[in-house]
């Protein structure tokens, strides 16, 4: 904001009449409370071959009964992704694919791999996901072994992902080292993500009675469910977590041999916890394993209790960087003054950005999420703002309005995608590759141009208010009037990028202006009271 405008504001605030004007201007700057989007609806599905946009490496990253995963590169931006190919042989295969897509759309958490987009090409279906370039936990166990410190830090993250998924009535049912991936190659960055939700089930909708997963890591009730016709619960994931912990600390599995021997030892809770290497493992770690490898489901802790176990308290806790936290929360405040279309675009962009561009955002989100349920409630948000800005700050006065703006789907909480949309740094969101990822979500025809119809369709699909169709048409026309520089009725990538950059800068300026107005309104009230 130009400095010569500040005296004008001060002068305007000197009379009682200007109090109303300052307040009214401030209220106008705040977003419409009726604005609400469903971020899940922004995940695009393309009806074309995936090779139109990606060069796929023939090397197979992973292979299972339901599909093959390979690494690929975006032909325009060079961004690396993981692509799972599924061949539809029957209606059941299609149903399983759509179930996995639906579950991954619903999961937005720092320790769960992102689904970015899907493709349909005849009998072939594709899931495009974030590429975790650090590789599998399984490989690191084989290559280097795991220290107890490394193990507790990784298990803490997986348990966080499970607590979040279970709170949404989703059980993974195939937790194993191969399905825990490191986000990057940097050995000092131990961030992991849970992948492969193909076996997952929404246990509030179905009875879980099928035998799925890997025998070595599956709970005993999973292995006997079909023969005994018995239902099991999401605590099967906690048994698997116990086995993974055992393998990380010892390099061996707790149960081996013939199937009958495995089931007998499971039922007796019989497995080695003494001798080499267990003599050098802490008693807390061994107690943690024993608490999870309980034959009876109801004797195992739930995911929340797992996070409270004494061994979990030994994890490495990064010191809070208050300067970084302040910068992120200032960006969050600035986001609350953004336009409908810009907020929608940022929500799209947030699902396309990988961990390496979100490290500071991830740390702040986890710092704010004090109860570790994977979402932010208003009380957590307020405490974070008060800690950073102070109880009597201007930021604290508007914290509820900022929270309301971030809560795009109006469910009373802020999830990870919503928080990322508001807090991605200017440096990251203005990178050409990042902008391209968001651009192609609107470019459904893959012709490098966004039409009015495409903008209107995305707005209509995502808006939870279900306004009349002409409203979305007018919003799309307005976007084109403002940003279609060559007047061809579409936005090319250059025009799109300029729109995003200009909208981002406008939000920052508007936020500063709004805070000044708020301060002036407060000064006027104080003088009026005197």
Coordinates of C-alpha atoms in Angstrom, one line a residue, residues 3-453:
X3 CA 2.6 5.4 2.2
X4 CA 0.8 8.5 1.1
X5 CA -2.6 6.8 1.6
X6 CA -2.0 6.3 5.3
X7 CA -2.6 9.9 6.3
X8 CA -5.8 9.9 4.3
X9 CA -7.0 6.9 6.4
X10 CA -6.0 8.7 9.6
X11 CA -7.9 11.8 8.6
X12 CA -10.9 9.8 7.6
X13 CA -11.0 8.1 11.0
X14 CA -11.0 11.4 12.9
X15 CA -14.7 11.9 13.0
X16 CA -17.6 9.8 14.3
X17 CA -19.1 9.5 10.8
X18 CA -16.0 7.8 9.5
X19 CA -16.3 5.0 12.1
X20 CA -19.3 3.6 10.2
X21 CA -17.4 4.1 6.9
X22 CA -14.3 2.2 8.1
X23 CA -16.4 -0.6 9.5
X24 CA -18.4 -0.9 6.3
X25 CA -15.3 -1.0 4.2
X26 CA -13.8 -3.7 6.4
X27 CA -16.9 -5.8 6.2
X28 CA -16.9 -5.5 2.4
X29 CA -13.4 -6.8 2.3
X30 CA -14.3 -10.0 4.0
X31 CA -15.5 -12.9 1.9
X32 CA -19.1 -13.8 1.4
X33 CA -20.1 -16.2 4.1
X34 CA -22.2 -18.1 1.6
X35 CA -19.2 -19.0 -0.4
X36 CA -18.5 -22.7 0.0
X37 CA -16.7 -25.2 -2.2
X38 CA -16.2 -28.9 -2.1
X39 CA -12.4 -29.3 -2.7
X40 CA -12.9 -33.0 -3.6
X41 CA -15.0 -32.0 -6.6
X42 CA -12.0 -30.1 -8.0
X43 CA -10.0 -33.3 -8.7
X44 CA -10.2 -33.7 -12.5
X45 CA -11.1 -36.8 -14.5
X46 CA -9.9 -36.8 -18.1
X47 CA -11.5 -38.9 -20.9
X48 CA -8.3 -39.5 -22.9
X49 CA -5.1 -41.5 -22.8
X50 CA -2.7 -40.6 -20.0
X51 CA 0.2 -40.4 -22.5
X52 CA -1.3 -37.2 -23.9
X53 CA 0.2 -35.5 -20.9
X54 CA 2.7 -37.8 -19.4
X55 CA 5.8 -39.7 -20.5
X56 CA 5.6 -43.0 -18.6
X57 CA 8.8 -44.9 -17.6
X58 CA 8.5 -48.6 -18.4
X59 CA 10.1 -49.5 -15.1
X60 CA 7.5 -50.9 -12.7
X61 CA 7.5 -49.3 -9.2
X62 CA 5.0 -51.7 -7.8
X63 CA 2.6 -54.4 -8.9
X64 CA -0.4 -56.0 -7.3
X65 CA -3.6 -57.9 -8.1
X66 CA -5.4 -54.6 -9.0
X67 CA -2.9 -52.7 -11.0
X68 CA 0.7 -51.7 -11.9
X69 CA 2.4 -48.5 -10.8
X70 CA 5.1 -46.6 -12.8
X71 CA 6.8 -43.3 -12.5
X72 CA 6.0 -40.7 -15.2
X73 CA 6.9 -37.1 -16.1
X74 CA 4.6 -34.3 -17.1
X75 CA 5.4 -33.5 -20.7
X76 CA 5.2 -29.7 -20.2
X77 CA 6.4 -29.1 -16.6
X78 CA 8.6 -32.1 -16.1
X79 CA 6.9 -32.8 -12.8
X80 CA 7.3 -36.4 -11.7
X81 CA 4.2 -38.4 -10.6
X82 CA 3.3 -42.0 -9.9
X83 CA 0.7 -43.5 -12.2
X84 CA -1.3 -46.6 -11.3
X85 CA -2.8 -48.4 -14.3
X86 CA -5.9 -50.6 -13.9
X87 CA -7.4 -52.8 -16.6
X88 CA -11.1 -53.0 -16.4
X89 CA -12.0 -56.7 -17.0
X90 CA -15.5 -56.6 -15.4
X91 CA -17.9 -54.4 -13.5
X92 CA -16.3 -55.5 -10.2
X93 CA -12.9 -54.2 -11.3
X94 CA -14.5 -50.8 -12.2
X95 CA -16.3 -50.7 -8.9
X96 CA -13.1 -51.3 -7.0
X97 CA -11.3 -48.6 -8.9
X98 CA -14.0 -46.1 -8.3
X99 CA -14.1 -47.0 -4.6
X100 CA -10.3 -46.4 -4.4
X101 CA -10.7 -43.1 -6.1
X102 CA -13.5 -42.0 -3.8
X103 CA -11.5 -43.0 -0.7
X104 CA -8.4 -41.2 -1.9
X105 CA -10.4 -38.1 -2.7
X106 CA -11.8 -38.1 0.8
X107 CA -8.3 -38.3 2.4
X108 CA -6.3 -35.2 2.8
X109 CA -3.5 -35.5 5.3
X110 CA 0.2 -34.8 5.5
X111 CA 1.1 -38.5 5.8
X112 CA -1.3 -39.8 3.1
X113 CA -0.2 -39.8 -0.5
X114 CA -2.2 -37.4 -2.7
X115 CA -4.4 -38.4 -5.6
X116 CA -4.0 -35.6 -8.2
X117 CA -6.2 -36.7 -11.1
X118 CA -7.7 -39.7 -12.9
X119 CA -7.9 -40.8 -16.6
X120 CA -10.3 -43.0 -18.4
X121 CA -9.3 -44.6 -21.7
X122 CA -11.6 -47.4 -22.8
X123 CA -10.8 -50.4 -20.6
X124 CA -7.8 -48.7 -19.0
X125 CA -8.1 -46.5 -15.9
X126 CA -5.3 -44.5 -14.4
X127 CA -4.7 -42.9 -11.0
X128 CA -2.1 -40.0 -11.1
X129 CA -0.6 -39.6 -7.6
X130 CA 2.2 -37.7 -5.9
X131 CA 5.5 -39.4 -6.5
X132 CA 7.4 -40.3 -3.3
X133 CA 10.9 -40.3 -4.6
X134 CA 12.5 -41.5 -1.4
X135 CA 11.3 -45.1 -2.0
X136 CA 9.8 -47.7 0.2
X137 CA 10.3 -48.2 3.9
X138 CA 10.9 -51.9 3.1
X139 CA 14.0 -51.0 1.0
X140 CA 15.5 -48.8 3.8
X141 CA 15.0 -51.6 6.3
X142 CA 16.9 -54.0 3.9
X143 CA 19.6 -51.5 3.0
X144 CA 20.5 -49.9 6.2
X145 CA 18.3 -51.2 9.0
X146 CA 16.4 -48.9 11.3
X147 CA 17.4 -47.3 14.5
X148 CA 14.9 -47.1 17.3
X149 CA 14.8 -43.3 16.9
X150 CA 14.1 -43.6 13.2
X151 CA 11.5 -46.2 13.9
X152 CA 9.5 -44.2 16.5
X153 CA 9.5 -41.2 14.2
X154 CA 8.1 -43.2 11.3
X155 CA 5.6 -45.2 13.3
X156 CA 4.3 -41.9 14.8
X157 CA 3.5 -40.6 11.3
X158 CA 1.8 -43.8 10.1
X159 CA -0.3 -43.8 13.3
X160 CA -1.3 -40.2 12.6
X161 CA -2.5 -41.2 9.1
X162 CA -4.4 -44.2 10.6
X163 CA -6.0 -42.1 13.3
X164 CA -7.2 -39.6 10.6
X165 CA -8.5 -42.4 8.3
X166 CA -10.3 -44.2 11.1
X167 CA -12.0 -41.0 12.1
X168 CA -13.4 -40.9 8.6
X169 CA -14.5 -44.6 8.9
X170 CA -11.8 -45.8 6.5
X171 CA -9.6 -48.8 7.3
X172 CA -6.5 -49.3 5.1
X173 CA -6.3 -53.1 5.6
X174 CA -2.8 -53.5 4.0
X175 CA -0.4 -51.7 6.2
X176 CA 3.2 -53.0 5.5
X177 CA 6.6 -51.5 4.9
X178 CA 6.0 -51.6 1.1
X179 CA 3.1 -49.2 1.6
X180 CA 5.0 -46.6 3.6
X181 CA 7.0 -44.3 1.3
X182 CA 9.6 -41.6 2.0
X183 CA 8.6 -38.3 0.4
X184 CA 12.1 -37.5 -0.7
X185 CA 15.6 -38.9 -1.1
X186 CA 17.2 -36.7 1.6
X187 CA 17.9 -39.2 4.4
X188 CA 17.6 -36.3 7.0
X189 CA 14.0 -35.7 5.9
X190 CA 12.1 -38.6 7.4
X191 CA 8.7 -37.6 6.2
X192 CA 6.6 -40.6 5.1
X193 CA 3.3 -41.2 3.4
X194 CA 0.9 -44.1 3.4
X195 CA 0.1 -45.3 -0.1
X196 CA -2.1 -48.0 -1.8
X197 CA -5.6 -47.6 -0.6
X198 CA -6.9 -50.2 -3.0
X199 CA -7.8 -52.6 -0.2
X200 CA -9.3 -49.9 2.0
X201 CA -12.9 -50.1 3.1
X202 CA -15.4 -47.7 4.5
X203 CA -16.5 -49.6 7.6
X204 CA -19.5 -47.4 8.3
X205 CA -21.0 -48.6 5.0
X206 CA -20.0 -52.3 4.8
X207 CA -19.2 -55.3 7.1
X208 CA -15.5 -56.1 6.8
X209 CA -15.4 -59.9 6.4
X210 CA -13.1 -60.5 3.5
X211 CA -9.5 -61.8 3.6
X212 CA -7.3 -59.0 2.2
X213 CA -3.8 -57.7 2.7
X214 CA -0.5 -59.6 3.2
X215 CA -0.4 -62.7 5.3
X216 CA 2.7 -61.7 7.2
X217 CA 1.2 -58.4 8.3
X218 CA -2.5 -59.2 8.5
X219 CA -4.3 -59.6 11.8
X220 CA -5.5 -63.1 12.8
X221 CA -9.1 -62.1 12.5
X222 CA -8.5 -61.1 8.8
X223 CA -6.9 -64.5 8.0
X224 CA -9.9 -66.4 9.5
X225 CA -12.7 -64.0 8.7
X226 CA -14.0 -65.8 5.6
X227 CA -13.8 -69.3 7.1
X228 CA -15.5 -68.3 10.4
X229 CA -17.8 -65.7 8.8
X230 CA -16.8 -63.1 11.4
X231 CA -16.7 -59.4 11.0
X232 CA -13.5 -57.5 12.0
X233 CA -12.9 -53.8 12.8
X234 CA -10.4 -51.1 11.8
X235 CA -8.1 -52.3 14.6
X236 CA -6.7 -54.7 12.1
X237 CA -4.6 -51.8 11.0
X238 CA -3.2 -51.5 14.5
X239 CA -2.1 -55.1 14.5
X240 CA -0.3 -54.5 11.2
X241 CA 1.3 -51.4 12.7
X242 CA 2.7 -53.6 15.5
X243 CA 4.1 -56.1 13.0
X244 CA 5.7 -53.3 11.0
X245 CA 7.3 -51.9 14.2
X246 CA 8.6 -55.4 15.1
X247 CA 10.2 -55.7 11.6
X248 CA 11.7 -52.3 11.8
X249 CA 13.4 -52.9 15.1
X250 CA 14.5 -56.5 14.5
X251 CA 14.7 -57.0 10.8
X252 CA 12.5 -60.2 11.2
X253 CA 8.8 -60.9 11.2
X254 CA 7.2 -62.0 14.5
X255 CA 5.4 -64.9 13.0
X256 CA 6.6 -67.4 10.4
X257 CA 6.3 -71.0 9.2
X258 CA 3.2 -72.8 7.9
X259 CA -0.2 -71.1 8.1
X260 CA -1.3 -73.3 11.0
X261 CA 1.9 -72.4 12.9
X262 CA 1.4 -68.7 12.2
X263 CA -2.2 -68.8 13.4
X264 CA -1.3 -70.8 16.5
X265 CA 1.4 -68.4 17.5
X266 CA -0.8 -65.4 16.8
X267 CA -3.5 -66.9 19.1
X268 CA -1.0 -67.5 21.8
X269 CA 0.7 -64.1 21.3
X270 CA 3.9 -66.0 21.0
X271 CA 6.9 -64.2 19.4
X272 CA 10.5 -63.4 20.4
X273 CA 11.2 -60.2 22.4
X274 CA 14.4 -61.3 24.0
X275 CA 18.0 -62.0 22.9
X276 CA 19.6 -60.2 20.0
X277 CA 18.6 -57.5 18.9
X278 CA 15.9 -57.1 21.6
X279 CA 18.4 -56.7 24.5
X280 CA 19.2 -53.2 23.1
X281 CA 15.6 -52.2 22.4
X282 CA 13.9 -50.1 25.0
X283 CA 11.2 -51.6 27.3
X284 CA 8.7 -48.9 26.0
X285 CA 9.2 -50.1 22.4
X286 CA 8.6 -53.7 23.4
X287 CA 5.6 -52.8 25.4
X288 CA 4.3 -50.8 22.4
X289 CA 4.6 -53.9 20.2
X290 CA 2.9 -56.1 22.8
X291 CA 0.0 -53.7 23.1
X292 CA -0.7 -54.0 19.4
X293 CA -0.2 -57.7 18.9
X294 CA -3.2 -58.7 21.0
X295 CA -5.2 -61.6 19.6
X296 CA -8.5 -60.1 20.8
X297 CA -9.4 -56.9 18.9
X298 CA -11.0 -55.2 21.8
X299 CA -7.7 -55.5 23.8
X300 CA -5.8 -53.5 21.2
X301 CA -5.6 -49.7 21.6
X302 CA -7.3 -47.4 19.0
X303 CA -5.1 -45.1 16.9
X304 CA -5.6 -42.2 19.3
X305 CA -4.4 -44.3 22.2
X306 CA -1.4 -45.5 20.1
X307 CA -0.3 -41.9 19.7
X308 CA -0.4 -41.4 23.5
X309 CA 1.8 -44.5 24.3
X310 CA 5.0 -43.7 26.2
X311 CA 7.2 -44.9 23.3
X312 CA 5.5 -42.4 21.0
X313 CA 6.5 -39.6 23.4
X314 CA 10.2 -40.4 22.6
X315 CA 9.8 -39.2 19.0
X316 CA 12.0 -36.4 17.8
X317 CA 10.2 -33.1 18.0
X318 CA 11.3 -30.3 15.8
X319 CA 11.7 -26.9 17.5
X320 CA 9.0 -24.5 16.6
X321 CA 10.2 -21.8 14.2
X322 CA 8.1 -18.8 15.2
X323 CA 9.2 -16.7 12.3
X324 CA 8.2 -19.4 9.8
X325 CA 4.9 -19.9 11.7
X326 CA 4.2 -16.1 11.5
X327 CA 4.9 -16.0 7.8
X328 CA 2.5 -18.9 7.1
X329 CA -0.3 -17.4 9.3
X330 CA 0.1 -14.0 7.6
X331 CA -0.4 -15.7 4.2
X332 CA -3.5 -17.4 5.7
X333 CA -4.9 -14.1 6.7
X334 CA -4.2 -12.6 3.3
X335 CA -6.0 -15.5 1.7
X336 CA -9.3 -14.5 3.4
X337 CA -9.6 -11.4 1.2
X338 CA -9.2 -13.3 -2.1
X339 CA -11.8 -13.6 -4.9
X340 CA -14.0 -16.7 -5.5
X341 CA -12.1 -17.8 -8.5
X342 CA -8.7 -17.3 -7.0
X343 CA -9.7 -19.4 -3.9
X344 CA -11.0 -22.1 -6.2
X345 CA -7.8 -22.1 -8.2
X346 CA -5.6 -22.3 -5.1
X347 CA -7.7 -25.3 -3.8
X348 CA -6.9 -27.0 -7.1
X349 CA -3.3 -26.1 -6.9
X350 CA -3.0 -27.3 -3.3
X351 CA -3.8 -30.9 -4.4
X352 CA -1.0 -30.7 -7.0
X353 CA 1.9 -29.5 -4.9
X354 CA 4.2 -32.1 -3.4
X355 CA 5.8 -32.4 0.0
X356 CA 9.1 -30.7 -0.9
X357 CA 7.2 -27.5 -1.7
X358 CA 5.1 -27.7 1.5
X359 CA 7.6 -28.4 4.2
X360 CA 7.0 -25.2 6.2
X361 CA 3.2 -25.4 5.7
X362 CA 3.3 -29.1 6.8
X363 CA 5.2 -28.1 10.0
X364 CA 2.8 -25.3 10.9
X365 CA -0.3 -27.4 10.2
X366 CA 1.0 -30.1 12.5
X367 CA 1.9 -27.5 15.1
X368 CA -1.6 -26.1 15.1
X369 CA -3.2 -29.6 15.1
X370 CA -2.7 -30.1 18.9
X371 CA -5.0 -33.1 19.2
X372 CA -3.4 -34.8 16.2
X373 CA -6.7 -35.7 14.5
X374 CA -5.5 -34.4 11.1
X375 CA -7.9 -31.4 11.0
X376 CA -8.0 -28.0 12.6
X377 CA -10.8 -26.9 14.8
X378 CA -11.5 -23.2 15.6
X379 CA -10.1 -23.5 19.1
X380 CA -6.8 -24.9 17.8
X381 CA -6.8 -22.1 15.2
X382 CA -7.3 -19.4 17.8
X383 CA -4.6 -20.7 20.1
X384 CA -2.1 -20.7 17.2
X385 CA -2.9 -17.1 16.2
X386 CA -2.8 -16.0 19.8
X387 CA 0.6 -17.7 20.3
X388 CA 2.0 -16.0 17.3
X389 CA 0.4 -12.6 17.2
X390 CA -0.7 -12.0 20.8
X391 CA -4.1 -11.8 22.5
X392 CA -4.9 -8.2 21.7
X393 CA -3.6 -8.2 18.1
X394 CA -5.5 -7.1 15.0
X395 CA -5.1 -10.7 13.7
X396 CA -6.8 -12.1 16.7
X397 CA -9.8 -9.9 16.2
X398 CA -10.4 -11.4 12.7
X399 CA -9.3 -14.9 13.4
X400 CA -12.8 -16.4 13.3
X401 CA -13.5 -14.8 10.0
X402 CA -10.2 -16.1 8.6
X403 CA -11.0 -19.6 9.8
X404 CA -14.5 -19.3 8.2
X405 CA -12.9 -18.4 4.9
X406 CA -10.5 -21.4 5.0
X407 CA -13.3 -23.8 5.8
X408 CA -14.2 -24.1 2.1
X409 CA -16.8 -26.9 2.5
X410 CA -18.4 -25.3 5.6
X411 CA -18.1 -28.4 7.8
X412 CA -16.8 -26.5 10.8
X413 CA -13.1 -27.6 10.4
X414 CA -10.1 -26.9 8.2
X415 CA -8.5 -29.9 6.5
X416 CA -5.0 -30.2 5.1
X417 CA -5.9 -29.2 1.6
X418 CA -7.9 -26.2 2.7
X419 CA -4.9 -25.0 4.9
X420 CA -2.4 -25.6 2.1
X421 CA -4.6 -23.6 -0.4
X422 CA -4.3 -20.6 1.9
X423 CA -0.7 -20.9 3.0
X424 CA 1.4 -21.9 0.0
X425 CA 4.2 -19.3 -0.3
X426 CA 4.3 -16.8 -3.2
X427 CA 7.6 -18.4 -4.3
X428 CA 6.0 -21.8 -4.7
X429 CA 2.6 -20.9 -6.2
X430 CA 4.2 -18.8 -8.9
X431 CA 6.5 -21.5 -10.1
X432 CA 5.7 -22.3 -13.7
X433 CA 5.4 -26.1 -13.0
X434 CA 3.1 -25.5 -10.1
X435 CA 0.9 -23.1 -12.1
X436 CA 0.8 -25.6 -15.0
X437 CA -0.5 -28.4 -12.6
X438 CA -3.5 -26.2 -11.7
X439 CA -4.0 -25.0 -15.2
X440 CA -4.4 -28.5 -16.7
X441 CA -7.1 -29.2 -14.1
X442 CA -9.3 -26.7 -15.9
X443 CA -8.0 -27.6 -19.4
X444 CA -10.2 -30.6 -19.7
X445 CA -9.9 -30.8 -23.5
X446 CA -6.1 -30.9 -23.3
X447 CA -5.7 -28.2 -25.9
X448 CA -3.8 -25.7 -23.6
X449 CA -6.7 -23.4 -23.4
X450 CA -9.4 -22.8 -20.8
X451 CA -12.8 -21.9 -22.1
X452 CA -15.7 -20.1 -20.4
X453 CA -17.6 -23.4 -20.3

